[in-house]
JSON list of C-alpha atoms and ligand atoms in Angstrom, two decimals:
[
{"chain": "T", "resi": 1, "resn": "MET", "atom": "CA", "xyz": [-1.97, -50.12, 50.96]},
{"chain": "T", "resi": 2, "resn": "THR", "atom": "CA", "xyz": [0.74, -48.33, 49.06]},
{"chain": "T", "resi": 3, "resn": "ASN", "atom": "CA", "xyz": [4.21, -49.58, 48.45]},
{"chain": "T", "resi": 4, "resn": "LYS", "atom": "CA", "xyz": [5.42, -46.33, 47.02]},
{"chain": "T", "resi": 5, "resn": "TYR", "atom": "CA", "xyz": [8.24, -44.11, 48.27]},
{"chain": "T", "resi": 6, "resn": "MET", "atom": "CA", "xyz": [6.33, -41.15, 49.71]},
{"chain": "T", "resi": 7, "resn": "TYR", "atom": "CA", "xyz": [7.34, -37.76, 51.09]},
{"chain": "T", "resi": 8, "resn": "PHE", "atom": "CA", "xyz": [5.73, -36.28, 54.21]},
{"chain": "T", "resi": 9, "resn": "ILE", "atom": "CA", "xyz": [6.63, -32.65, 54.58]},
{"chain": "T", "resi": 10, "resn": "ALA", "atom": "CA", "xyz": [5.75, -30.82, 57.78]},
{"chain": "T", "resi": 11, "resn": "ASN", "atom": "CA", "xyz": [5.18, -27.12, 57.23]},
{"chain": "T", "resi": 12, "resn": "TRP", "atom": "CA", "xyz": [5.22, -25.56, 60.69]},
{"chain": "T", "resi": 13, "resn": "LYS", "atom": "CA", "xyz": [4.59, -22.03, 59.42]},
{"chain": "T", "resi": 14, "resn": "MET", "atom": "CA", "xyz": [4.99, -19.41, 62.19]},
{"chain": "T", "resi": 15, "resn": "TYR", "atom": "CA", "xyz": [4.54, -21.90, 65.04]},
{"chain": "T", "resi": 16, "resn": "GLY", "atom": "CA", "xyz": [6.92, -23.53, 67.51]},
{"chain": "T", "resi": 17, "resn": "ASP", "atom": "CA", "xyz": [9.47, -22.62, 70.15]},
{"chain": "T", "resi": 18, "resn": "LEU", "atom": "CA", "xyz": [12.38, -24.33, 71.88]},
{"chain": "T", "resi": 19, "resn": "LYS", "atom": "CA", "xyz": [10.03, -26.36, 74.06]},
{"chain": "T", "resi": 20, "resn": "THR", "atom": "CA", "xyz": [8.46, -27.89, 70.98]},
{"chain": "T", "resi": 21, "resn": "ILE", "atom": "CA", "xyz": [11.69, -29.61, 70.04]},
{"chain": "T", "resi": 22, "resn": "ASN", "atom": "CA", "xyz": [11.06, -32.35, 72.61]},
{"chain": "T", "resi": 23, "resn": "THR", "atom": "CA", "xyz": [7.96, -33.44, 70.74]},
{"chain": "T", "resi": 24, "resn": "LEU", "atom": "CA", "xyz": [10.35, -34.70, 68.05]},
{"chain": "T", "resi": 25, "resn": "ASP", "atom": "CA", "xyz": [11.49, -37.62, 70.23]},
{"chain": "T", "resi": 26, "resn": "LYS", "atom": "CA", "xyz": [8.49, -39.70, 69.21]},
{"chain": "T", "resi": 27, "resn": "VAL", "atom": "CA", "xyz": [9.01, -38.93, 65.53]},
{"chain": "T", "resi": 28, "resn": "ILE", "atom": "CA", "xyz": [12.69, -39.86, 65.77]},
{"chain": "T", "resi": 29, "resn": "LYS", "atom": "CA", "xyz": [11.78, -43.21, 67.29]},
{"chain": "T", "resi": 30, "resn": "PHE", "atom": "CA", "xyz": [9.13, -43.73, 64.64]},
{"chain": "T", "resi": 31, "resn": "SER", "atom": "CA", "xyz": [11.53, -42.79, 61.83]},
{"chain": "T", "resi": 32, "resn": "LYS", "atom": "CA", "xyz": [13.76, -45.69, 62.86]},
{"chain": "T", "resi": 33, "resn": "SER", "atom": "CA", "xyz": [10.92, -48.20, 62.78]},
{"chain": "T", "resi": 34, "resn": "LYS", "atom": "CA", "xyz": [10.02, -50.47, 59.88]},
{"chain": "T", "resi": 35, "resn": "GLU", "atom": "CA", "xyz": [6.74, -48.68, 59.34]},
{"chain": "T", "resi": 36, "resn": "ILE", "atom": "CA", "xyz": [8.48, -45.85, 57.55]},
{"chain": "T", "resi": 37, "resn": "ASN", "atom": "CA", "xyz": [11.02, -47.72, 55.49]},
{"chain": "T", "resi": 38, "resn": "LYS", "atom": "CA", "xyz": [9.43, -46.54, 52.27]},
{"chain": "T", "resi": 39, "resn": "GLY", "atom": "CA", "xyz": [9.00, -42.88, 53.12]},
{"chain": "T", "resi": 40, "resn": "ARG", "atom": "CA", "xyz": [10.82, -39.68, 53.84]},
{"chain": "T", "resi": 41, "resn": "LEU", "atom": "CA", "xyz": [10.00, -37.23, 56.62]},
{"chain": "T", "resi": 42, "resn": "ILE", "atom": "CA", "xyz": [10.96, -33.61, 56.16]},
{"chain": "T", "resi": 43, "resn": "TYR", "atom": "CA", "xyz": [10.44, -30.81, 58.68]},
{"chain": "T", "resi": 44, "resn": "CYS", "atom": "CA", "xyz": [10.21, -27.19, 57.65]},
{"chain": "T", "resi": 45, "resn": "PRO", "atom": "CA", "xyz": [10.26, -25.30, 60.96]},
{"chain": "T", "resi": 46, "resn": "PRO", "atom": "CA", "xyz": [10.55, -21.53, 61.31]},
{"chain": "T", "resi": 47, "resn": "TYR", "atom": "CA", "xyz": [14.12, -20.29, 60.66]},
{"chain": "T", "resi": 48, "resn": "THR", "atom": "CA", "xyz": [14.67, -19.70, 64.37]},
{"chain": "T", "resi": 49, "resn": "LEU", "atom": "CA", "xyz": [14.36, -23.42, 65.08]},
{"chain": "T", "resi": 50, "resn": "ILE", "atom": "CA", "xyz": [16.31, -24.89, 62.17]},
{"chain": "T", "resi": 51, "resn": "SER", "atom": "CA", "xyz": [19.59, -25.35, 64.00]},
{"chain": "T", "resi": 52, "resn": "SER", "atom": "CA", "xyz": [17.90, -26.87, 67.07]},
{"chain": "T", "resi": 53, "resn": "PHE", "atom": "CA", "xyz": [15.97, -29.24, 64.83]},
{"chain": "T", "resi": 54, "resn": "LEU", "atom": "CA", "xyz": [19.17, -30.23, 63.05]},
{"chain": "T", "resi": 55, "resn": "LYS", "atom": "CA", "xyz": [20.92, -30.98, 66.32]},
{"chain": "T", "resi": 56, "resn": "LYS", "atom": "CA", "xyz": [18.02, -33.06, 67.53]},
{"chain": "T", "resi": 57, "resn": "LEU", "atom": "CA", "xyz": [17.65, -34.97, 64.27]},
{"chain": "T", "resi": 58, "resn": "LYS", "atom": "CA", "xyz": [21.36, -35.58, 63.74]},
{"chain": "T", "resi": 59, "resn": "ASN", "atom": "CA", "xyz": [21.34, -39.36, 63.78]},
{"chain": "T", "resi": 60, "resn": "CYS", "atom": "CA", "xyz": [18.17, -40.06, 61.92]},
{"chain": "T", "resi": 61, "resn": "GLN", "atom": "CA", "xyz": [16.82, -39.98, 58.42]},
{"chain": "T", "resi": 62, "resn": "ILE", "atom": "CA", "xyz": [14.61, -36.91, 58.88]},
{"chain": "T", "resi": 63, "resn": "ASP", "atom": "CA", "xyz": [15.45, -33.98, 56.63]},
{"chain": "T", "resi": 64, "resn": "ILE", "atom": "CA", "xyz": [15.07, -30.23, 57.15]},
{"chain": "T", "resi": 65, "resn": "GLY", "atom": "CA", "xyz": [13.80, -27.47, 54.92]},
{"chain": "T", "resi": 66, "resn": "GLY", "atom": "CA", "xyz": [13.24, -23.73, 55.06]},
{"chain": "T", "resi": 67, "resn": "GLN", "atom": "CA", "xyz": [9.85, -22.14, 54.48]},
{"chain": "T", "resi": 68, "resn": "ASN", "atom": "CA", "xyz": [11.05, -19.53, 51.98]},
{"chain": "T", "resi": 69, "resn": "CYS", "atom": "CA", "xyz": [14.20, -17.80, 50.79]},
{"chain": "T", "resi": 70, "resn": "HIS", "atom": "CA", "xyz": [15.30, -14.56, 49.16]},
{"chain": "T", "resi": 71, "resn": "GLU", "atom": "CA", "xyz": [15.79, -14.55, 45.39]},
{"chain": "T", "resi": 72, "resn": "SER", "atom": "CA", "xyz": [19.42, -13.44, 45.62]},
{"chain": "T", "resi": 73, "resn": "GLU", "atom": "CA", "xyz": [22.10, -16.05, 46.21]},
{"chain": "T", "resi": 74, "resn": "ASN", "atom": "CA", "xyz": [24.47, -13.40, 47.53]},
{"chain": "T", "resi": 75, "resn": "TYR", "atom": "CA", "xyz": [24.72, -11.61, 50.83]},
{"chain": "T", "resi": 76, "resn": "GLY", "atom": "CA", "xyz": [23.09, -8.20, 50.71]},
{"chain": "T", "resi": 77, "resn": "ALA", "atom": "CA", "xyz": [21.24, -5.46, 52.47]},
{"chain": "T", "resi": 78, "resn": "HIS", "atom": "CA", "xyz": [17.88, -7.23, 52.78]},
{"chain": "T", "resi": 79, "resn": "THR", "atom": "CA", "xyz": [16.66, -6.75, 56.30]},
{"chain": "T", "resi": 80, "resn": "GLY", "atom": "CA", "xyz": [14.64, -9.66, 57.56]},
{"chain": "T", "resi": 81, "resn": "PHE", "atom": "CA", "xyz": [15.53, -12.14, 54.82]},
{"chain": "T", "resi": 82, "resn": "ILE", "atom": "CA", "xyz": [17.76, -15.14, 54.36]},
{"chain": "T", "resi": 83, "resn": "ASN", "atom": "CA", "xyz": [18.94, -16.68, 51.11]},
{"chain": "T", "resi": 84, "resn": "SER", "atom": "CA", "xyz": [19.19, -20.18, 49.72]},
{"chain": "T", "resi": 85, "resn": "ASN", "atom": "CA", "xyz": [22.92, -20.52, 50.39]},
{"chain": "T", "resi": 86, "resn": "MET", "atom": "CA", "xyz": [22.35, -19.62, 54.03]},
{"chain": "T", "resi": 87, "resn": "LEU", "atom": "CA", "xyz": [19.78, -22.39, 54.28]},
{"chain": "T", "resi": 88, "resn": "LYS", "atom": "CA", "xyz": [22.09, -24.90, 52.63]},
{"chain": "T", "resi": 89, "resn": "ASN", "atom": "CA", "xyz": [24.95, -23.74, 54.79]},
{"chain": "T", "resi": 90, "resn": "ILE", "atom": "CA", "xyz": [23.11, -24.37, 58.03]},
{"chain": "T", "resi": 91, "resn": "GLY", "atom": "CA", "xyz": [22.17, -27.89, 56.88]},
{"chain": "T", "resi": 92, "resn": "ALA", "atom": "CA", "xyz": [18.77, -27.62, 55.23]},
{"chain": "T", "resi": 93, "resn": "ASN", "atom": "CA", "xyz": [18.18, -29.67, 52.08]},
{"chain": "T", "resi": 94, "resn": "TYR", "atom": "CA", "xyz": [14.76, -28.39, 51.07]},
{"chain": "T", "resi": 95, "resn": "VAL", "atom": "CA", "xyz": [12.91, -25.11, 50.73]},
{"chain": "T", "resi": 96, "resn": "ILE", "atom": "CA", "xyz": [9.24, -24.27, 50.22]},
{"chain": "T", "resi": 97, "resn": "ILE", "atom": "CA", "xyz": [8.72, -21.64, 47.52]},
{"chain": "T", "resi": 98, "resn": "GLY", "atom": "CA", "xyz": [5.54, -20.03, 46.22]},
{"chain": "T", "resi": 99, "resn": "HIS", "atom": "CA", "xyz": [3.32, -20.84, 49.18]},
{"chain": "T", "resi": 100, "resn": "SER", "atom": "CA", "xyz": [-0.07, -19.17, 48.75]},
{"chain": "T", "resi": 101, "resn": "GLU", "atom": "CA", "xyz": [0.34, -17.38, 52.09]},
{"chain": "T", "resi": 102, "resn": "ASN", "atom": "CA", "xyz": [3.35, -15.61, 50.54]},
{"chain": "T", "resi": 103, "resn": "ARG", "atom": "CA", "xyz": [1.75, -15.15, 47.13]},
{"chain": "T", "resi": 104, "resn": "LYS", "atom": "CA", "xyz": [-1.06, -13.36, 48.96]},
{"chain": "T", "resi": 105, "resn": "LYS", "atom": "CA", "xyz": [1.53, -11.00, 50.39]},
{"chain": "T", "resi": 106, "resn": "GLY", "atom": "CA", "xyz": [2.76, -10.05, 46.94]},
{"chain": "T", "resi": 107, "resn": "GLU", "atom": "CA", "xyz": [5.10, -12.77, 45.72]},
{"chain": "T", "resi": 108, "resn": "ASN", "atom": "CA", "xyz": [4.42, -13.06, 42.01]},
{"chain": "T", "resi": 109, "resn": "ASP", "atom": "CA", "xyz": [5.35, -15.77, 39.51]},
{"chain": "T", "resi": 110, "resn": "LYS", "atom": "CA", "xyz": [8.44, -13.91, 38.34]},
{"chain": "T", "resi": 111, "resn": "LEU", "atom": "CA", "xyz": [9.84, -13.54, 41.84]},
{"chain": "T", "resi": 112, "resn": "ILE", "atom": "CA", "xyz": [9.01, -17.16, 42.57]},
{"chain": "T", "resi": 113, "resn": "ASN", "atom": "CA", "xyz": [10.91, -18.20, 39.44]},
{"chain": "T", "resi": 114, "resn": "LEU", "atom": "CA", "xyz": [14.00, -16.30, 40.64]},
{"chain": "T", "resi": 115, "resn": "LYS", "atom": "CA", "xyz": [13.73, -17.88, 44.08]},
{"chain": "T", "resi": 116, "resn": "ILE", "atom": "CA", "xyz": [13.46, -21.36, 42.60]},
{"chain": "T", "resi": 117, "resn": "LYS", "atom": "CA", "xyz": [16.54, -20.77, 40.45]},
{"chain": "T", "resi": 118, "resn": "SER", "atom": "CA", "xyz": [18.54, -19.49, 43.41]},
{"chain": "T", "resi": 119, "resn": "ALA", "atom": "CA", "xyz": [17.47, -22.47, 45.52]},
{"chain": "T", "resi": 120, "resn": "LEU", "atom": "CA", "xyz": [18.44, -24.96, 42.81]},
{"chain": "T", "resi": 121, "resn": "ASN", "atom": "CA", "xyz": [21.82, -23.25, 42.42]},
{"chain": "T", "resi": 122, "resn": "ALA", "atom": "CA", "xyz": [22.33, -23.69, 46.17]},
{"chain": "T", "resi": 123, "resn": "LYS", "atom": "CA", "xyz": [21.59, -27.41, 45.69]},
{"chain": "T", "resi": 124, "resn": "LEU", "atom": "CA", "xyz": [18.37, -27.29, 47.66]},
{"chain": "T", "resi": 125, "resn": "LYS", "atom": "CA", "xyz": [15.37, -29.37, 46.68]},
{"chain": "T", "resi": 126, "resn": "VAL", "atom": "CA", "xyz": [12.43, -27.10, 45.96]},
{"chain": "T", "resi": 127, "resn": "ILE", "atom": "CA", "xyz": [8.87, -27.63, 47.11]},
{"chain": "T", "resi": 128, "resn": "PHE", "atom": "CA", "xyz": [7.13, -25.43, 44.58]},
{"chain": "T", "resi": 129, "resn": "CYS", "atom": "CA", "xyz": [3.57, -24.58, 45.66]},
{"chain": "T", "resi": 130, "resn": "ILE", "atom": "CA", "xyz": [0.80, -23.92, 43.19]},
{"chain": "T", "resi": 131, "resn": "GLY", "atom": "CA", "xyz": [-2.97, -23.71, 43.61]},
{"chain": "T", "resi": 132, "resn": "GLU", "atom": "CA", "xyz": [-6.12, -21.85, 42.71]},
{"chain": "T", "resi": 133, "resn": "THR", "atom": "CA", "xyz": [-8.25, -19.66, 44.96]},
{"chain": "T", "resi": 134, "resn": "LEU", "atom": "CA", "xyz": [-11.91, -20.36, 45.63]},
{"chain": "T", "resi": 135, "resn": "THR", "atom": "CA", "xyz": [-12.98, -17.61, 43.22]},
{"chain": "T", "resi": 136, "resn": "GLU", "atom": "CA", "xyz": [-10.78, -19.05, 40.49]},
{"chain": "T", "resi": 137, "resn": "LYS", "atom": "CA", "xyz": [-12.19, -22.50, 41.13]},
{"chain": "T", "resi": 138, "resn": "ARG", "atom": "CA", "xyz": [-15.76, -21.19, 40.97]},
{"chain": "T", "resi": 139, "resn": "LYS", "atom": "CA", "xyz": [-14.99, -19.49, 37.68]},
{"chain": "T", "resi": 140, "resn": "LYS", "atom": "CA", "xyz": [-13.62, -22.81, 36.42]},
{"chain": "T", "resi": 141, "resn": "LYS", "atom": "CA", "xyz": [-10.17, -21.36, 35.99]},
{"chain": "T", "resi": 142, "resn": "THR", "atom": "CA", "xyz": [-8.25, -23.96, 37.96]},
{"chain": "T", "resi": 143, "resn": "ARG", "atom": "CA", "xyz": [-6.39, -25.44, 34.99]},
{"chain": "T", "resi": 144, "resn": "LEU", "atom": "CA", "xyz": [-5.61, -22.05, 33.54]},
{"chain": "T", "resi": 145, "resn": "VAL", "atom": "CA", "xyz": [-4.20, -20.78, 36.84]},
{"chain": "T", "resi": 146, "resn": "LEU", "atom": "CA", "xyz": [-2.11, -23.89, 37.42]},
{"chain": "T", "resi": 147, "resn": "SER", "atom": "CA", "xyz": [-0.73, -23.81, 33.87]},
{"chain": "T", "resi": 148, "resn": "LYS", "atom": "CA", "xyz": [0.28, -20.19, 34.28]},
{"chain": "T", "resi": 149, "resn": "GLN", "atom": "CA", "xyz": [1.89, -20.75, 37.68]},
{"chain": "T", "resi": 150, "resn": "ILE", "atom": "CA", "xyz": [3.84, -23.75, 36.40]},
{"chain": "T", "resi": 151, "resn": "LYS", "atom": "CA", "xyz": [4.94, -22.07, 33.19]},
{"chain": "T", "resi": 152, "resn": "ALA", "atom": "CA", "xyz": [6.08, -18.84, 34.81]},
{"chain": "T", "resi": 153, "resn": "GLY", "atom": "CA", "xyz": [7.45, -20.40, 37.99]},
{"chain": "T", "resi": 154, "resn": "LEU", "atom": "CA", "xyz": [9.60, -22.88, 36.10]},
{"chain": "T", "resi": 155, "resn": "ASN", "atom": "CA", "xyz": [10.55, -20.55, 33.26]},
{"chain": "T", "resi": 156, "resn": "LYS", "atom": "CA", "xyz": [13.99, -21.44, 31.84]},
{"chain": "T", "resi": 157, "resn": "ILE", "atom": "CA", "xyz": [14.52, -24.25, 34.32]},
{"chain": "T", "resi": 158, "resn": "LYS", "atom": "CA", "xyz": [15.53, -27.32, 32.34]},
{"chain": "T", "resi": 159, "resn": "ASN", "atom": "CA", "xyz": [16.48, -29.79, 34.99]},
{"chain": "T", "resi": 160, "resn": "LYS", "atom": "CA", "xyz": [13.47, -30.39, 37.19]},
{"chain": "T", "resi": 161, "resn": "SER", "atom": "CA", "xyz": [14.80, -33.40, 39.04]},
{"chain": "T", "resi": 162, "resn": "ASN", "atom": "CA", "xyz": [15.12, -31.46, 42.30]},
{"chain": "T", "resi": 163, "resn": "ILE", "atom": "CA", "xyz": [11.67, -29.93, 42.11]},
{"chain": "T", "resi": 164, "resn": "PHE", "atom": "CA", "xyz": [8.55, -31.16, 43.84]},
{"chain": "T", "resi": 165, "resn": "ILE", "atom": "CA", "xyz": [5.27, -29.61, 42.80]},
{"chain": "T", "resi": 166, "resn": "ALA", "atom": "CA", "xyz": [2.94, -29.16, 45.74]},
{"chain": "T", "resi": 167, "resn": "TYR", "atom": "CA", "xyz": [-0.62, -28.75, 44.56]},
{"chain": "T", "resi": 168, "resn": "GLU", "atom": "CA", "xyz": [-2.31, -26.77, 47.34]},
{"chain": "T", "resi": 169, "resn": "PRO", "atom": "CA", "xyz": [-5.76, -25.41, 46.48]},
{"chain": "T", "resi": 170, "resn": "VAL", "atom": "CA", "xyz": [-5.91, -22.16, 48.47]},
{"chain": "T", "resi": 171, "resn": "TRP", "atom": "CA", "xyz": [-9.48, -22.91, 49.56]},
{"chain": "T", "resi": 172, "resn": "SER", "atom": "CA", "xyz": [-8.31, -26.12, 51.16]},
{"chain": "T", "resi": 173, "resn": "ILE", "atom": "CA", "xyz": [-5.47, -24.74, 53.28]},
{"chain": "T", "resi": 174, "resn": "GLY", "atom": "CA", "xyz": [-6.41, -24.68, 56.95]},
{"chain": "T", "resi": 175, "resn": "THR", "atom": "CA", "xyz": [-10.11, -25.08, 56.20]},
{"chain": "T", "resi": 176, "resn": "GLY", "atom": "CA", "xyz": [-10.64, -28.78, 56.74]},
{"chain": "T", "resi": 177, "resn": "VAL", "atom": "CA", "xyz": [-12.02, -29.08, 53.23]},
{"chain": "T", "resi": 178, "resn": "VAL", "atom": "CA", "xyz": [-10.20, -31.31, 50.75]},
{"chain": "T", "resi": 179, "resn": "PRO", "atom": "CA", "xyz": [-10.99, -31.75, 47.07]},
{"chain": "T", "resi": 180, "resn": "LYS", "atom": "CA", "xyz": [-13.17, -34.69, 46.07]},
{"chain": "T", "resi": 181, "resn": "SER", "atom": "CA", "xyz": [-10.96, -37.61, 45.12]},
{"chain": "T", "resi": 182, "resn": "LYS", "atom": "CA", "xyz": [-12.20, -37.80, 41.58]},
{"chain": "T", "resi": 183, "resn": "ASN", "atom": "CA", "xyz": [-11.43, -34.10, 41.01]},
{"chain": "T", "resi": 184, "resn": "LEU", "atom": "CA", "xyz": [-8.05, -34.27, 42.70]},
{"chain": "T", "resi": 185, "resn": "LEU", "atom": "CA", "xyz": [-7.14, -37.27, 40.60]},
{"chain": "T", "resi": 186, "resn": "LYS", "atom": "CA", "xyz": [-7.88, -35.32, 37.44]},
{"chain": "T", "resi": 187, "resn": "ILE", "atom": "CA", "xyz": [-5.95, -32.24, 38.53]},
{"chain": "T", "resi": 188, "resn": "VAL", "atom": "CA", "xyz": [-2.90, -34.21, 39.57]},
{"chain": "T", "resi": 189, "resn": "LYS", "atom": "CA", "xyz": [-2.95, -36.00, 36.23]},
{"chain": "T", "resi": 190, "resn": "PHE", "atom": "CA", "xyz": [-3.30, -32.65, 34.48]},
{"chain": "T", "resi": 191, "resn": "ILE", "atom": "CA", "xyz": [-0.21, -31.36, 36.30]},
{"chain": "T", "resi": 192, "resn": "LYS", "atom": "CA", "xyz": [1.74, -34.52, 35.54]},
{"chain": "T", "resi": 193, "resn": "ASN", "atom": "CA", "xyz": [0.83, -34.37, 31.86]},
{"chain": "T", "resi": 194, "resn": "LYS", "atom": "CA", "xyz": [2.39, -30.93, 31.57]},
{"chain": "T", "resi": 195, "resn": "PHE", "atom": "CA", "xyz": [5.79, -32.56, 31.86]},
{"chain": "T", "resi": 196, "resn": "LYS", "atom": "CA", "xyz": [5.62, -35.27, 29.21]},
{"chain": "T", "resi": 197, "resn": "ASN", "atom": "CA", "xyz": [7.72, -38.22, 30.29]},
{"chain": "T", "resi": 198, "resn": "LYS", "atom": "CA", "xyz": [9.75, -36.61, 33.08]},
{"chain": "T", "resi": 199, "resn": "SER", "atom": "CA", "xyz": [7.37, -35.17, 35.60]},
{"chain": "T", "resi": 200, "resn": "PRO", "atom": "CA", "xyz": [8.60, -33.78, 38.90]},
{"chain": "T", "resi": 201, "resn": "LYS", "atom": "CA", "xyz": [7.20, -35.51, 41.96]},
{"chain": "T", "resi": 202, "resn": "ILE", "atom": "CA", "xyz": [3.76, -34.22, 42.86]},
{"chain": "T", "resi": 203, "resn": "LEU", "atom": "CA", "xyz": [2.61, -33.57, 46.42]},
{"chain": "T", "resi": 204, "resn": "TYR", "atom": "CA", "xyz": [-0.82, -32.66, 47.67]},
{"chain": "T", "resi": 205, "resn": "GLY", "atom": "CA", "xyz": [-1.29, -30.09, 50.43]},
{"chain": "T", "resi": 206, "resn": "GLY", "atom": "CA", "xyz": [-4.35, -28.60, 52.11]},
{"chain": "T", "resi": 207, "resn": "SER", "atom": "CA", "xyz": [-5.99, -29.89, 55.31]},
{"chain": "T", "resi": 208, "resn": "VAL", "atom": "CA", "xyz": [-4.30, -33.29, 55.14]},
{"chain": "T", "resi": 209, "resn": "ASN", "atom": "CA", "xyz": [-5.04, -35.14, 58.38]},
{"chain": "T", "resi": 210, "resn": "SER", "atom": "CA", "xyz": [-5.15, -38.62, 59.84]},
{"chain": "T", "resi": 211, "resn": "LYS", "atom": "CA", "xyz": [-8.80, -39.01, 58.83]},
{"chain": "T", "resi": 212, "resn": "ASN", "atom": "CA", "xyz": [-8.74, -37.99, 55.19]},
{"chain": "T", "resi": 213, "resn": "ILE", "atom": "CA", "xyz": [-5.36, -39.63, 54.48]},
{"chain": "T", "resi": 214, "resn": "ASN", "atom": "CA", "xyz": [-7.03, -42.96, 53.73]},
{"chain": "T", "resi": 215, "resn": "GLU", "atom": "CA", "xyz": [-8.76, -41.45, 50.76]},
{"chain": "T", "resi": 216, "resn": "LEU", "atom": "CA", "xyz": [-5.90, -39.19, 49.66]},
{"chain": "T", "resi": 217, "resn": "LYS", "atom": "CA", "xyz": [-3.33, -41.98, 49.64]},
{"chain": "T", "resi": 218, "resn": "GLU", "atom": "CA", "xyz": [-5.35, -43.84, 47.02]},
{"chain": "T", "resi": 219, "resn": "ILE", "atom": "CA", "xyz": [-4.60, -41.26, 44.35]},
{"chain": "T", "resi": 220, "resn": "PRO", "atom": "CA", "xyz": [-1.90, -42.99, 42.32]},
{"chain": "T", "resi": 221, "resn": "ASP", "atom": "CA", "xyz": [0.02, -39.99, 40.98]},
{"chain": "T", "resi": 222, "resn": "ILE", "atom": "CA", "xyz": [0.58, -38.35, 44.37]},
{"chain": "T", "resi": 223, "resn": "ASP", "atom": "CA", "xyz": [4.10, -38.81, 45.71]},
{"chain": "T", "resi": 224, "resn": "GLY", "atom": "CA", "xyz": [3.53, -37.30, 49.13]},
{"chain": "T", "resi": 225, "resn": "PHE", "atom": "CA", "xyz": [1.93, -34.59, 51.22]},
{"chain": "T", "resi": 226, "resn": "LEU", "atom": "CA", "xyz": [2.68, -31.09, 52.44]},
{"chain": "T", "resi": 227, "resn": "ILE", "atom": "CA", "xyz": [1.12, -30.95, 55.87]},
{"chain": "T", "resi": 228, "resn": "GLY", "atom": "CA", "xyz": [0.50, -27.80, 57.88]},
{"chain": "T", "resi": 229, "resn": "GLY", "atom": "CA", "xyz": [-1.72, -27.88, 60.98]},
{"chain": "T", "resi": 230, "resn": "ALA", "atom": "CA", "xyz": [-1.70, -31.66, 61.42]},
{"chain": "T", "resi": 231, "resn": "SER", "atom": "CA", "xyz": [2.09, -31.83, 61.39]},
{"chain": "T", "resi": 232, "resn": "GLN", "atom": "CA", "xyz": [2.48, -29.78, 64.56]},
{"chain": "T", "resi": 233, "resn": "LYS", "atom": "CA", "xyz": [1.07, -32.55, 66.74]},
{"chain": "T", "resi": 234, "resn": "THR", "atom": "CA", "xyz": [3.51, -35.43, 66.62]},
{"chain": "T", "resi": 235, "resn": "LYS", "atom": "CA", "xyz": [0.82, -38.06, 67.03]},
{"chain": "T", "resi": 236, "resn": "ASN", "atom": "CA", "xyz": [-1.20, -36.73, 64.11]},
{"chain": "T", "resi": 237, "resn": "PHE", "atom": "CA", "xyz": [1.85, -36.53, 61.88]},
{"chain": "T", "resi": 238, "resn": "ILE", "atom": "CA", "xyz": [2.88, -40.10, 62.71]},
{"chain": "T", "resi": 239, "resn": "ASP", "atom": "CA", "xyz": [-0.68, -41.35, 62.21]},
{"chain": "T", "resi": 240, "resn": "ILE", "atom": "CA", "xyz": [-0.75, -39.83, 58.73]},
{"chain": "T", "resi": 241, "resn": "VAL", "atom": "CA", "xyz": [2.42, -41.72, 57.79]},
{"chain": "T", "resi": 242, "resn": "LYS", "atom": "CA", "xyz": [1.27, -44.96, 59.42]},
{"chain": "T", "resi": 243, "resn": "LYS", "atom": "CA", "xyz": [-2.09, -44.87, 57.71]},
{"chain": "T", "resi": 244, "resn": "THR", "atom": "CA", "xyz": [-0.49, -44.21, 54.35]},
{"chain": "T", "resi": 245, "resn": "TYR", "atom": "CA", "xyz": [1.33, -47.50, 54.64]},
{"chain": "T", "resi": 246, "resn": "SER", "atom": "CA", "xyz": [-1.37, -49.56, 56.35]},
{"chain": "R", "resi": 301, "resn": "PGA", "atom": "P1", "xyz": [-2.82, -27.16, 56.28]},
{"chain": "R", "resi": 301, "resn": "PGA", "atom": "O1", "xyz": [-1.63, -26.34, 55.57]},
{"chain": "R", "resi": 301, "resn": "PGA", "atom": "O2", "xyz": [-2.39, -28.62, 56.26]},
{"chain": "R", "resi": 301, "resn": "PGA", "atom": "O3", "xyz": [-2.90, -26.60, 57.66]},
{"chain": "R", "resi": 301, "resn": "PGA", "atom": "O4", "xyz": [-4.05, -26.95, 55.48]},
{"chain": "R", "resi": 301, "resn": "PGA", "atom": "C1", "xyz": [-0.96, -26.82, 54.46]},
{"chain": "R", "resi": 301, "resn": "PGA", "atom": "C2", "xyz": [-0.01, -25.78, 53.94]},
{"chain": "R", "resi": 301, "resn": "PGA", "atom": "O5", "xyz": [-0.32, -24.59, 54.01]},
{"chain": "R", "resi": 301, "resn": "PGA", "atom": "O6", "xyz": [1.07, -26.12, 53.44]}
]
């Protein structure tokens, strides 16, 4: 059983519609129960649902985040994008940046660094995703890749108090495969050690579910989880939180 303050971040990706909002009722009730007094729930729905989520979650402790943002803090001619100030303005407090699904589409470390800076300027908390691909893991390049992503992504960012690092091995996302505990423990420690005495909070993401949570929660340096698939079903999401604290 853990007594730690933990973060449970639901990444809904490109899923959900107005009907889905009603599934939040159970989570709202749960968020007011004692079982969650040591944790924080954060939903990152698609942009189209943010304002409906905010309305629904008005009187509870559940926070909202965006799934990405543009690197510019200003308005501009960028069809299809939104920026960090727009997210803050609508009521979001978090944003996911550097997700591997976006890196795969061409977001590089430099762009990610600009996005993180713009999000911090907008007073958003940043969930900064890093992780190696299967090929990189097989070539034993995990540490090298993570070091590079951290160094470039956080370049010239001194104050890291509003940054969460989400370690998400690409081979684990949506596959049902999670790293072996002893390996994950080492990697999380490796990430933590990069920051001397003031490490950002570290999350794990990749196929987290209500079955493997019992093992994952035992890793001492993990401060929470970024949860994709399993967060879309309210029961699964609640079970993950409950099991973390049982
Ligand atoms: P998953 O996704 O839990 O479905 O593996 C996690 C993520 O991509 O953030």
